[in-house]
């Protein structure tokens, strides 16, 4: 039982480190604020969740107690990080930050035209 628990603890910690590394490369390498925001919000969230899940398993199997603060941290990160990423992207769009010149899709273009038919927005 201990070896299986150690396997999953190590697996979750390594997966979390990998996803955090992918997020860091995404923030550095991607061309515009929207794709960087996507990398930061999705991959970093998954990385942090995996590390916290590994931490929760570590405390449960090694010390024998269930750490509810880690569970609250997982729930908080899972709820707030994607929403914050979405709001940052929306704020960047509304403040006039241009898409990458090779972007093929602009979902907010039609929505912003409906809300502001006079074209006074961003």
C-alpha positions as MATLAB code, in Angstrom:
seq = 'XXXXXXXXXXXXXXXXXXXXXXXXXXXXXXXXXXXXXXXXXXXXXXXXXXXXXXXXXXXXXXXXXXXXXXXXXXXXXXXXXXXXXXXXXXXXXXXXXXXXXXXXXXXXXXXXXXXXXXXXXX';
ca = [
       0.000    0.000    0.000;
       2.794    2.402    0.801;
       4.522    1.840   -2.508;
       1.332    2.515   -4.437;
       0.761    5.705   -2.426;
       4.344    6.793   -3.036;
       3.890    6.155   -6.745;
       0.806    8.380   -6.944;
       2.372   11.097   -4.779;
       5.443   11.215   -6.998;
       3.297   11.037  -10.129;
       1.139   13.992   -9.110;
       4.104   16.092   -8.012;
       5.969   15.423  -11.257;
       2.876   16.080  -13.368;
       2.362   19.347  -11.523;
       5.949   20.361  -12.119;
       5.646   19.434  -15.791;
       2.452   21.446  -16.304;
       3.982   24.410  -14.493;
       7.016   24.195  -16.765;
       4.764   24.067  -19.821;
       2.937   27.146  -18.530;
       6.225   28.992  -18.059;
       7.355   28.148  -21.593;
       3.952   29.183  -22.909;
       4.105   32.553  -21.217;
       7.601   33.141  -22.584;
       7.171   31.785  -26.100;
       3.600   32.484  -27.227;
       3.078   35.553  -29.415;
       0.285   37.637  -27.884;
      -1.429   38.329  -24.590;
      -4.374   36.038  -25.322;
      -2.379   32.914  -26.001;
      -0.046   33.677  -23.097;
      -3.051   34.132  -20.866;
      -4.409   30.802  -22.036;
      -1.157   29.055  -21.194;
      -0.902   30.743  -17.838;
      -4.456   30.092  -16.768;
      -4.985   26.541  -18.005;
      -1.637   24.848  -17.651;
      -0.563   26.615  -14.485;
      -3.893   25.795  -12.853;
      -3.512   22.148  -13.716;
       0.081   22.203  -12.445;
      -0.858   23.725   -9.122;
      -3.783   21.334   -8.743;
      -1.541   18.328   -9.332;
       1.045   19.558   -6.825;
      -1.648   20.226   -4.212;
      -3.208   16.831   -4.839;
       0.194   15.197   -4.364;
       0.606   17.183   -1.163;
      -2.817   16.071    0.067;
      -1.956   12.433   -0.601;
       1.414   12.840    1.092;
      -0.094   14.160    4.302;
      -2.861   11.548    4.222;
      -0.650    8.514    3.696;
       2.492    9.573    5.546;
       1.134   11.443    8.559;
      -2.334    9.919    8.674;
      -4.481   13.024    8.665;
      -6.698   14.652    6.117;
      -5.629   18.244    5.526;
      -8.781   20.192    4.743;
      -6.807   23.366    4.009;
      -5.202   21.710    1.012;
      -8.655   20.705   -0.232;
      -9.829   24.295    0.186;
      -6.734   25.455   -1.714;
      -7.534   23.040   -4.553;
     -11.122   24.275   -4.736;
     -10.059   27.921   -4.574;
      -7.468   27.562   -7.332;
      -9.832   25.486   -9.462;
     -12.543   28.152   -9.250;
     -10.586   31.389   -9.388;
      -7.724   30.861  -11.804;
      -9.737   30.127  -14.990;
     -12.141   32.947  -14.169;
      -9.266   35.361  -13.612;
      -7.694   34.275  -16.907;
     -10.975   34.828  -18.711;
     -11.419   38.275  -17.188;
      -7.848   39.291  -17.994;
      -8.364   38.251  -21.606;
     -11.666   40.093  -21.810;
     -10.141   43.225  -20.276;
      -7.255   43.084  -22.761;
      -9.716   42.777  -25.658;
     -11.875   45.624  -24.423;
      -8.869   47.863  -23.908;
      -7.797   47.376  -27.518;
      -4.962   44.877  -27.370;
      -4.634   43.450  -30.876;
      -4.772   39.778  -31.682;
      -1.759   38.059  -33.134;
      -1.631   38.749  -36.880;
      -1.937   35.025  -37.645;
      -4.978   34.488  -35.448;
      -7.768   32.871  -37.432;
     -10.731   33.443  -35.172;
     -12.120   36.391  -33.218;
     -15.198   35.320  -31.276;
     -15.623   38.645  -29.515;
     -15.687   40.735  -32.689;
     -19.370   40.076  -33.402;
     -20.348   40.431  -29.761;
     -18.614   43.770  -29.397;
     -20.285   45.047  -32.586;
     -23.723   44.117  -31.265;
     -23.162   45.881  -27.960;
     -21.656   48.967  -29.578;
     -23.223   49.509  -33.025;
     -21.857   53.058  -33.310;
     -18.304   51.737  -33.140;
     -17.325   53.874  -30.183;
     -15.875   50.937  -28.260;
     -12.215   50.083  -28.039;
];
